[in-house]
Coordinates of C-alpha atoms in Angstrom, one line a residue:
X1 CA 123.7 103.7 134.7
X2 CA 123.2 103.6 131.0
X3 CA 124.5 106.3 128.6
X4 CA 122.5 109.4 128.3
X5 CA 121.8 110.2 124.7
X6 CA 121.3 113.9 125.5
X7 CA 124.9 114.1 126.6
X8 CA 126.3 112.9 123.3
X9 CA 127.9 115.3 120.7
X10 CA 125.3 114.2 118.2
X11 CA 122.4 115.4 120.5
X12 CA 124.3 118.7 121.3
X13 CA 124.8 119.3 117.6
X14 CA 121.1 118.9 116.9
X15 CA 120.3 121.3 119.8
X16 CA 122.6 124.0 118.3
X17 CA 121.1 123.3 114.8
X18 CA 117.6 123.7 116.2
X19 CA 118.5 127.2 117.5
X20 CA 119.8 128.1 114.1
X21 CA 116.8 127.0 112.1
X22 CA 113.9 127.4 114.6
X23 CA 112.8 130.7 113.0
X24 CA 113.0 129.4 109.4
X25 CA 109.6 128.7 107.8
X26 CA 108.5 126.3 105.1
X27 CA 107.9 129.0 102.6
X28 CA 111.6 130.0 102.8
X29 CA 112.8 126.4 102.9
X30 CA 110.9 125.6 99.6
X31 CA 112.1 128.9 98.0
X32 CA 115.7 128.1 98.9
X33 CA 115.5 124.5 97.8
X34 CA 113.0 124.2 94.9
X35 CA 113.8 120.4 94.5
X36 CA 112.9 119.5 98.0
X37 CA 109.3 118.6 97.1
X38 CA 110.5 115.7 95.0
X39 CA 113.8 114.9 96.6
X40 CA 112.7 114.7 100.2
X41 CA 110.4 111.7 99.4
X42 CA 110.8 108.0 99.3
X43 CA 108.9 105.1 97.6
X44 CA 108.7 102.0 99.8
X45 CA 106.7 99.2 98.2
X46 CA 103.3 100.8 97.4
X47 CA 103.8 103.8 99.7
X48 CA 105.0 107.2 98.4
X49 CA 106.3 109.0 101.5
X50 CA 106.7 112.8 101.2
X51 CA 108.5 114.3 104.1
X52 CA 109.4 117.6 102.4
X53 CA 106.8 119.6 104.3
X54 CA 108.7 119.2 107.6
X55 CA 110.8 121.9 109.3
X56 CA 114.0 120.2 108.4
X57 CA 116.9 120.9 106.0
X58 CA 119.2 118.4 104.5
X59 CA 121.6 119.3 107.3
X60 CA 118.9 118.5 109.8
X61 CA 118.4 115.0 108.3
X62 CA 122.2 114.4 108.3
X63 CA 122.4 115.3 112.0
X64 CA 119.4 113.1 112.9
X65 CA 121.0 110.2 111.1
X66 CA 124.2 110.9 113.1
X67 CA 122.1 110.7 116.3
X68 CA 120.8 107.3 115.2
X69 CA 124.3 106.1 114.7
X70 CA 125.4 107.5 118.1
X71 CA 122.5 105.5 119.7
X72 CA 123.7 102.3 117.9
X73 CA 120.5 102.0 115.8
X74 CA 121.9 99.7 113.1
X75 CA 123.3 97.1 115.5
X76 CA 120.1 97.2 117.7
X77 CA 118.0 96.8 114.6
X78 CA 120.0 93.8 113.6
X79 CA 119.7 92.4 117.1
X80 CA 115.9 92.6 116.9
X81 CA 115.7 90.8 113.6
X82 CA 118.0 88.0 114.7
X83 CA 116.1 87.2 117.9
X84 CA 118.4 88.7 120.6
X85 CA 116.5 89.3 123.8
X86 CA 116.1 93.0 123.4
X87 CA 113.1 93.1 125.7
X88 CA 115.4 93.1 128.7
X89 CA 112.8 93.6 131.5
X90 CA 111.1 90.4 130.5
X91 CA 114.1 88.7 129.0
X92 CA 112.4 88.0 125.7
X93 CA 113.2 88.2 122.0
X94 CA 111.1 90.6 119.9
X95 CA 110.2 88.9 116.7
X96 CA 107.0 90.2 115.3
X97 CA 108.9 90.5 112.0
X98 CA 109.2 86.7 112.0
X99 CA 105.4 86.4 111.8
X100 CA 105.6 87.5 108.2
X101 CA 108.7 85.8 107.0
X102 CA 108.2 83.7 103.9
X103 CA 108.0 79.9 104.2
X104 CA 111.5 79.4 102.7
X105 CA 113.2 81.8 105.1
X106 CA 115.4 80.5 108.0
X107 CA 115.5 81.8 111.6
X108 CA 116.4 79.7 114.6
X109 CA 116.0 81.4 118.0
X110 CA 116.6 79.8 121.4
X111 CA 116.9 76.4 119.6
X112 CA 113.5 76.8 117.9
X113 CA 112.8 76.8 114.2
X114 CA 110.8 80.0 114.3
X115 CA 109.7 80.1 110.6
X116 CA 108.5 76.5 110.8
X117 CA 106.5 77.2 113.9
X118 CA 104.9 80.3 112.4
X119 CA 103.9 78.6 109.2
X120 CA 102.5 75.6 111.1
X121 CA 100.1 77.9 112.9
X122 CA 99.3 79.8 109.7
X123 CA 98.5 76.6 107.9
X124 CA 96.2 75.5 110.7
X125 CA 94.5 78.9 110.6
X126 CA 94.1 78.6 106.8
X127 CA 92.7 75.1 107.0
X128 CA 90.2 76.1 109.7
X129 CA 89.0 79.3 107.9
X130 CA 88.7 77.4 104.6
X131 CA 86.3 75.0 106.4
X132 CA 84.4 77.9 107.9
X133 CA 84.1 79.9 104.7
X134 CA 83.2 76.9 102.6
X135 CA 80.4 75.9 105.0
X136 CA 82.2 72.6 105.8
X137 CA 82.3 73.7 109.5
X138 CA 78.8 73.7 110.8
X139 CA 77.3 74.8 114.1
X140 CA 75.5 72.6 116.6
X141 CA 72.3 72.6 114.6
X142 CA 73.9 71.9 111.3
X143 CA 73.6 75.5 110.1
X144 CA 76.5 77.4 108.4
X145 CA 78.4 80.0 110.4
X146 CA 77.8 83.5 109.1
X147 CA 79.2 85.6 111.9
X148 CA 82.4 85.4 114.0
X149 CA 82.6 87.4 117.2
X150 CA 86.1 88.1 118.4
X151 CA 86.4 88.6 122.1
X152 CA 89.7 90.1 123.2
X153 CA 91.1 93.4 124.5
X154 CA 94.1 95.6 123.7
X155 CA 96.2 94.0 121.1
X156 CA 93.8 91.1 120.8
X157 CA 91.1 93.6 119.6
X158 CA 92.5 96.9 118.3
X159 CA 94.4 95.3 115.4
X160 CA 91.7 92.9 114.2
X161 CA 89.0 95.7 114.5
X162 CA 91.1 98.1 112.5
X163 CA 92.1 95.7 109.7
X164 CA 88.5 94.2 109.4
X165 CA 87.2 97.7 108.7
X166 CA 90.1 98.6 106.4
X167 CA 89.6 95.5 104.3
X168 CA 85.8 95.3 104.2
X169 CA 85.9 95.3 100.4
X170 CA 87.8 92.0 100.5
X171 CA 85.1 90.2 102.6
X172 CA 84.2 87.5 100.1
X173 CA 83.4 84.3 102.0
X174 CA 79.9 85.0 103.4
X175 CA 81.4 85.5 106.9
X176 CA 81.3 88.8 108.8
X177 CA 83.0 89.8 112.0
X178 CA 82.0 91.6 115.2
X179 CA 84.4 92.6 118.0
X180 CA 83.9 92.7 121.8
X181 CA 86.5 94.1 124.1
X182 CA 85.1 96.3 126.8
X183 CA 84.0 94.7 130.1
X184 CA 81.2 97.2 130.1
X185 CA 78.2 94.8 129.4
X186 CA 76.8 97.3 126.9
X187 CA 79.6 96.3 124.5
X188 CA 78.7 92.6 124.4
X189 CA 74.9 93.2 124.5
X190 CA 75.2 95.5 121.5
X191 CA 77.3 93.1 119.5
X192 CA 75.1 90.1 120.2
X193 CA 72.0 92.1 119.2
X194 CA 70.4 90.5 116.1
X195 CA 72.7 87.5 116.0
X196 CA 71.5 83.9 115.7
X197 CA 73.3 81.6 118.1
X198 CA 73.1 78.8 115.6
X199 CA 75.1 80.7 113.0
X200 CA 77.6 82.5 115.4
X201 CA 81.1 81.4 116.2
X202 CA 83.1 83.0 119.0
X203 CA 86.9 83.5 118.9
X204 CA 88.3 83.9 122.4
X205 CA 91.6 85.7 122.1
X206 CA 93.8 85.6 125.3
X207 CA 97.3 84.2 125.3
X208 CA 97.1 83.1 128.9
X209 CA 93.3 82.6 128.9
X210 CA 93.2 84.5 132.2
X211 CA 92.6 88.1 131.0
X212 CA 89.8 89.3 133.2
X213 CA 87.8 91.4 130.7
X214 CA 88.1 88.7 128.0
X215 CA 87.1 85.8 130.2
X216 CA 84.2 87.8 131.7
X217 CA 82.8 88.5 128.2
X218 CA 83.6 84.9 127.1
X219 CA 81.6 83.5 130.0
X220 CA 78.7 85.8 129.3
X221 CA 78.8 84.8 125.6
X222 CA 78.9 81.1 126.5
X223 CA 75.8 81.6 128.7
X224 CA 74.0 83.4 125.8
X225 CA 74.8 80.5 123.5
X226 CA 74.0 77.6 125.8
X227 CA 70.7 79.1 126.9
X228 CA 69.7 78.8 123.3
X229 CA 71.5 75.6 122.1
X230 CA 72.6 73.7 125.2
X231 CA 76.0 73.0 126.8
X232 CA 77.1 70.5 124.1
X233 CA 77.0 73.4 121.5
X234 CA 80.1 75.1 123.0
X235 CA 82.7 73.0 121.0
X236 CA 81.0 73.9 117.7
X237 CA 80.7 77.6 118.5
X238 CA 83.9 78.5 120.3
X239 CA 87.5 78.5 119.3
X240 CA 90.5 80.0 121.1
X241 CA 93.6 82.0 120.3
X242 CA 95.7 81.0 123.4
X243 CA 98.6 79.0 124.6
X244 CA 96.9 77.7 127.8
X245 CA 95.5 74.3 126.7
X246 CA 94.3 73.4 130.2
X247 CA 92.1 76.4 130.7
X248 CA 90.9 76.4 127.1
X249 CA 89.7 72.8 127.6
X250 CA 88.1 73.6 131.0
X251 CA 86.1 76.3 129.2
X252 CA 84.7 73.7 126.9
X253 CA 86.7 74.4 123.8
X254 CA 88.3 71.6 121.9
X255 CA 92.1 72.2 122.0
X256 CA 92.3 71.1 118.4
X257 CA 90.6 74.4 117.7
X258 CA 93.2 76.4 119.7
X259 CA 95.6 78.5 117.8
X260 CA 98.8 79.6 119.6
X261 CA 101.5 82.3 119.4
X262 CA 104.7 83.0 121.3
X263 CA 106.2 85.1 124.1
X264 CA 108.2 86.9 121.5
X265 CA 105.1 88.5 120.1
X266 CA 103.8 91.5 122.0
X267 CA 100.0 92.0 122.0
X268 CA 100.2 95.3 120.1
X269 CA 102.4 93.6 117.4
X270 CA 100.2 90.5 117.0
X271 CA 97.5 91.3 114.4
X272 CA 99.6 89.3 111.9
X273 CA 99.7 86.2 114.2
X274 CA 96.8 83.9 115.2
X275 CA 95.2 87.1 116.8
X276 CA 94.3 87.8 113.1
X277 CA 92.1 84.7 112.9
X278 CA 88.9 86.8 112.7
X279 CA 90.5 88.8 109.8
X280 CA 91.4 85.6 107.9
X281 CA 87.9 84.2 108.5
X282 CA 86.5 87.2 106.6
X283 CA 89.0 87.8 103.8
X284 CA 90.5 84.3 103.4
X285 CA 93.9 82.8 103.6
X286 CA 95.2 84.1 100.3
X287 CA 94.4 87.7 101.1
X288 CA 95.8 87.3 104.6
X289 CA 99.0 86.1 102.9
X290 CA 99.1 89.3 100.9
X291 CA 98.6 91.2 104.2
X292 CA 101.7 89.5 105.7
X293 CA 103.7 90.1 102.5
X294 CA 103.0 93.8 102.9
X295 CA 104.6 93.8 106.4
X296 CA 107.6 91.8 105.1
X297 CA 108.2 94.2 102.3
X298 CA 108.6 97.1 104.7
X299 CA 110.5 94.9 107.2
X300 CA 113.1 94.3 104.5
X301 CA 113.3 97.9 103.6
X302 CA 113.9 98.8 107.3
X303 CA 116.4 96.0 107.7
X304 CA 118.5 96.8 104.6
X305 CA 118.1 100.4 103.5
X306 CA 120.8 102.9 104.5
X307 CA 119.5 105.1 107.4
X308 CA 119.5 108.2 105.3
X309 CA 117.1 106.5 102.7
X310 CA 115.1 104.5 105.2
X311 CA 111.5 105.6 105.6
X312 CA 110.8 104.3 109.1
X313 CA 114.1 105.6 110.3
X314 CA 113.6 109.1 108.9
X315 CA 110.0 109.4 110.0
X316 CA 110.9 108.2 113.5
X317 CA 113.7 110.6 113.7
X318 CA 111.6 113.5 112.5
X319 CA 108.9 112.6 115.1
X320 CA 111.7 112.7 117.8
X321 CA 112.9 116.0 116.3
X322 CA 109.6 117.7 117.0
X323 CA 109.1 115.9 120.4
X324 CA 112.4 116.7 121.9
X325 CA 113.6 119.9 120.2
X326 CA 110.3 121.8 119.4
X327 CA 108.4 120.6 122.4
X328 CA 105.6 119.1 120.3
X329 CA 103.9 116.4 122.4
X330 CA 101.4 115.0 120.0
X331 CA 101.1 113.7 116.4
X332 CA 97.9 113.7 114.4
X333 CA 97.2 110.8 112.1
X334 CA 94.7 111.8 109.4
X335 CA 93.7 109.1 107.0
X336 CA 91.7 110.4 104.1
X337 CA 89.9 107.0 104.0
X338 CA 86.9 106.2 106.1
X339 CA 87.9 102.6 105.9
X340 CA 90.9 103.6 108.1
X341 CA 88.7 105.2 110.7
X342 CA 90.2 103.0 113.5
X343 CA 93.9 103.4 112.4
X344 CA 94.6 106.2 114.9
X345 CA 93.2 104.2 117.7
X346 CA 95.3 101.2 116.7
X347 CA 98.4 103.4 116.6
X348 CA 97.7 104.8 120.0
X349 CA 98.3 101.4 121.6
X350 CA 101.2 100.6 119.3
X351 CA 103.1 103.8 120.0
X352 CA 102.0 104.9 123.5
X353 CA 102.1 101.5 125.2
X354 CA 105.5 101.0 123.6
X355 CA 107.2 104.3 124.2
X356 CA 105.3 105.7 127.2
X357 CA 108.2 105.1 129.5
X358 CA 110.0 107.2 132.1
X359 CA 113.0 104.9 132.7
X360 CA 115.6 103.6 130.4
X361 CA 116.1 99.9 129.7
X362 CA 118.7 99.8 132.5
X363 CA 116.2 101.2 135.0
X364 CA 117.8 104.7 135.1
X365 CA 115.4 107.7 134.6
X366 CA 115.2 109.3 131.2
X367 CA 116.4 112.8 130.8
X368 CA 114.2 113.9 127.9
X369 CA 110.6 113.6 126.9
X370 CA 109.5 110.2 125.5
X371 CA 106.4 108.8 123.9
X372 CA 104.5 110.9 121.3
X373 CA 100.8 111.1 121.9
X374 CA 99.0 109.8 118.8
X375 CA 95.4 110.8 117.9
X376 CA 93.3 111.6 114.9
X377 CA 90.2 111.1 112.8
X378 CA 89.6 110.5 109.1
X379 CA 89.4 113.4 106.7
X380 CA 87.3 115.3 106.0
X381 CA 85.5 114.8 109.4
X382 CA 88.5 116.1 111.3
X383 CA 88.5 119.3 109.2
X384 CA 85.2 120.2 110.8
X385 CA 86.3 119.3 114.3
X386 CA 89.9 120.1 115.3
X387 CA 91.8 121.4 112.2
X388 CA 91.2 124.9 113.5
X389 CA 93.7 124.2 116.2
X390 CA 96.1 122.7 113.7
X391 CA 96.0 125.8 111.5
X392 CA 95.8 128.7 113.9
X393 CA 96.3 127.3 117.4
X394 CA 99.3 127.9 119.7
X395 CA 100.4 124.3 119.8
X396 CA 102.6 122.7 117.2
X397 CA 101.0 119.4 116.0
X398 CA 102.9 117.5 113.3
X399 CA 100.4 115.5 111.2
X400 CA 100.5 112.4 109.1
X401 CA 98.2 112.5 106.1
X402 CA 97.4 109.1 104.5
X403 CA 95.5 108.9 101.2
X404 CA 94.8 106.8 98.2
X405 CA 94.7 107.5 94.4
X406 CA 92.0 104.8 93.7
X407 CA 88.9 104.7 95.9
X408 CA 87.3 101.6 97.4
X409 CA 83.9 103.2 96.7
X410 CA 83.1 106.2 94.5
X411 CA 80.1 108.3 93.5
X412 CA 79.7 111.4 91.4
X413 CA 79.8 114.9 93.0
X414 CA 76.7 117.1 93.3
X415 CA 77.9 119.4 90.5
X416 CA 79.4 116.7 88.3
X417 CA 83.0 117.9 88.8
X418 CA 85.0 114.8 89.2
X419 CA 83.9 112.2 91.8
X420 CA 83.5 112.2 95.5
X421 CA 86.9 110.6 95.9
X422 CA 88.4 113.4 93.9
X423 CA 86.8 115.8 96.2
X424 CA 88.1 113.9 99.2
X425 CA 91.6 114.0 97.9
X426 CA 91.5 117.6 96.9
X427 CA 91.0 118.3 100.6
X428 CA 94.0 116.1 101.4
X429 CA 96.3 118.1 99.2
X430 CA 94.8 121.4 100.1
X431 CA 95.2 120.8 103.8
X432 CA 98.8 119.9 103.7
X433 CA 99.5 122.9 101.4
X434 CA 97.7 125.4 103.7
X435 CA 99.3 123.9 106.9
X436 CA 102.7 124.3 105.3
X437 CA 102.4 127.7 103.6
X438 CA 99.5 129.5 105.2
X439 CA 98.3 132.9 104.1
X440 CA 99.8 136.2 105.1
X441 CA 98.1 139.3 106.3
X442 CA 99.2 141.1 103.2
X443 CA 97.6 138.4 101.0
X444 CA 94.4 138.6 102.9
X445 CA 94.3 142.4 102.9
X446 CA 94.9 142.4 99.2
X447 CA 91.6 140.5 98.8
X448 CA 89.7 143.5 100.3
X449 CA 89.3 142.0 103.7
X450 CA 88.4 144.7 106.4
X451 CA 91.5 145.5 108.4
X452 CA 89.9 144.5 111.7
X453 CA 89.2 141.1 110.3
X454 CA 92.6 140.5 108.7
X455 CA 94.3 139.2 111.9
X456 CA 91.6 136.6 112.4
X457 CA 92.0 135.2 108.9
X458 CA 95.8 135.0 108.9
X459 CA 97.0 131.4 108.4
X460 CA 100.6 131.3 109.8
X461 CA 101.6 128.1 108.0
X462 CA 104.8 126.5 109.0
X463 CA 102.8 123.5 110.3
X464 CA 104.6 120.3 109.4
X465 CA 103.1 117.2 107.9
X466 CA 104.0 113.9 106.2
X467 CA 102.0 112.8 103.2
X468 CA 101.7 109.1 102.6
X469 CA 100.1 108.2 99.3
X470 CA 99.3 104.8 97.9
X471 CA 97.5 103.6 94.8
X472 CA 94.7 101.7 96.7
X473 CA 93.9 100.4 100.1
X474 CA 94.7 96.7 99.7
X475 CA 95.7 93.9 102.1
X476 CA 99.3 94.4 101.3
X477 CA 99.1 98.2 101.7
X478 CA 97.5 97.8 105.2
X479 CA 100.4 95.6 106.2
X480 CA 102.9 98.1 104.8
X481 CA 101.3 101.0 106.7
X482 CA 101.4 99.0 110.0
X483 CA 105.0 98.0 109.6
X484 CA 106.0 101.6 108.7
X485 CA 104.7 102.7 112.1
X486 CA 106.0 99.7 114.0
X487 CA 109.5 100.4 113.0
X488 CA 109.2 104.1 113.8
X489 CA 108.3 103.1 117.3
X490 CA 111.5 101.0 117.5
X491 CA 113.7 103.8 116.1
X492 CA 112.4 106.3 118.7
X493 CA 112.8 103.8 121.5
X494 CA 116.4 103.1 120.6
X495 CA 117.3 106.8 120.6
X496 CA 115.6 107.3 124.0
X497 CA 117.2 104.1 125.4
X498 CA 114.0 102.6 126.6
X499 CA 112.5 99.2 126.4
X500 CA 109.6 99.6 123.8
X501 CA 108.3 96.1 124.3
X502 CA 107.2 95.8 127.9
X503 CA 104.1 97.5 129.4
X504 CA 104.5 97.4 133.2
X505 CA 102.4 100.5 133.5
X506 CA 99.2 98.7 132.8
X507 CA 99.6 96.1 135.5
X508 CA 99.1 97.9 138.8
X509 CA 95.7 99.2 137.9
X510 CA 94.5 95.7 137.0
X511 CA 95.7 94.4 140.4
X512 CA 94.0 97.2 142.3
X513 CA 90.8 96.7 140.4
X514 CA 90.7 93.1 141.5
X515 CA 91.2 94.2 145.1
X516 CA 88.4 96.8 144.8
X517 CA 85.8 94.6 143.2
X518 CA 84.7 92.9 146.5
X519 CA 84.7 96.3 148.2
X520 CA 82.1 97.4 145.6
X521 CA 79.9 94.3 145.9
X522 CA 80.1 93.0 149.4
X523 CA 76.9 93.4 151.5
X524 CA 78.7 94.8 154.5
X525 CA 79.8 98.4 154.6
X526 CA 83.4 98.6 153.2
X527 CA 86.5 99.3 155.1
X528 CA 87.9 102.8 154.7
X529 CA 90.0 103.1 151.6
X530 CA 93.5 104.4 151.7
X531 CA 92.7 107.8 150.3
X532 CA 89.7 110.0 151.0
X533 CA 88.8 110.6 147.3
X534 CA 88.6 106.9 146.4
X535 CA 86.8 106.2 149.7
X536 CA 84.1 108.9 149.0
X537 CA 83.7 107.7 145.4
X538 CA 83.3 104.0 146.4
X539 CA 80.7 104.9 149.1
X540 CA 78.7 107.1 146.7
X541 CA 78.8 104.3 144.1
X542 CA 77.6 101.7 146.7
X543 CA 74.8 104.0 147.8
X544 CA 73.6 104.6 144.3
X545 CA 73.6 100.8 143.7
X546 CA 71.4 100.3 146.8
X547 CA 74.2 98.9 149.0
X548 CA 75.2 100.1 152.5
X549 CA 77.8 102.8 152.4

């Protein structure tokens, strides 16, 4: 049995401390500590991280850092960076941080020159995308490629989709990207609509080249292409991100156009690997290098900064503080940038697939809640959808606000007061302020509000948030944001004692789906399923598909 963090003196001290400050509100905390608004903040690269609007005191932060030390966070952080096999259930190193190491860095793991291997792939990616963007790479008819379609799922899709949208202003090579992930045929059909096969290139992203959804979509895409251009066109219109050369070749893809990655890269940590090929095709190798440099900047901060001045450490610990001591189960991610519309969806996989575990790394059951539930929408859309619950609901929902001083696009406002970006950001600042400090019944009554309406308008405040402000949404800043959350995931996983880098929970459902597929499609009536609910659902489905039930 592994050690139980909840039984440590550090955890017990935090539990007592929570009892002492649970009734304190943010109005009082700011009144008692006027400097907290500037002192409970950190600058990491281009990110200004304000964590002052959290229900923490300086004593809380000290106790949380004590907890991190009790869990052995510094040593475990060092083990990850050095290539120790910290993914114990799969006996693998966890080295997504190596994907963004500079060329002159040195790291050898299991006898392999990791940095050399990484940059060899990056160089091949760069050479390929240079040819694509310059028009040197041509399709089967001699026409220039103008659209790349990335076919992948999970980590092979969520990261590239998010980054492609976030960096749309850096698309400068005449190549655009579309993304197909869902095995629902509507996804592929919609993404192929309006495309010219002669100017379309498919990137098939599957490490093993056996992922059912990806190969199903890839096969359908190949059929779409060959019906228009013939079988010989495949080698000019398909490339692969995979390590399975045999299956890639069997599909018809030239293995010279296969870009690999390694077992020490988890799918949800892979957008900065060859999985990002579609991103590089759109923004170019130089901008992609800036993207990687942003990751590395935050990696170095996380690796070297003292825990008490370490942004990913503090934010991860604060997330755990709410999850385990206040009973808050979710965290809202609210980017005030429409270009980051897919950021919350990206973080859902990063955080929930990593830390949605009920056993510790040694196989013993956890004794406290794990895995924050991440969700969110861009501002100001969310304000007109779910902020009501954030402000006046009965559930505590800590929120991360992400904003930018300089817009990617801007237009004047209707009344000429500032610009639309100024209006957007005025909402950003106002929402964090109102969530924190609210409005009392006395303040509302003083405005002449009828007494029977006053209770409905009271804003209790004391709703916590982090504000992350950057000058502009650039490739580097996107990398910095992703790394900031990657390392929070690691921090929480270490405290909980879980393996944040496996995902066994997704496997059984896939196995069962394979077993059920012939049950749905066979001509003969199916055998009775093991439970009455599934059996009834299958028979109804078959009947509505015109098959014997």
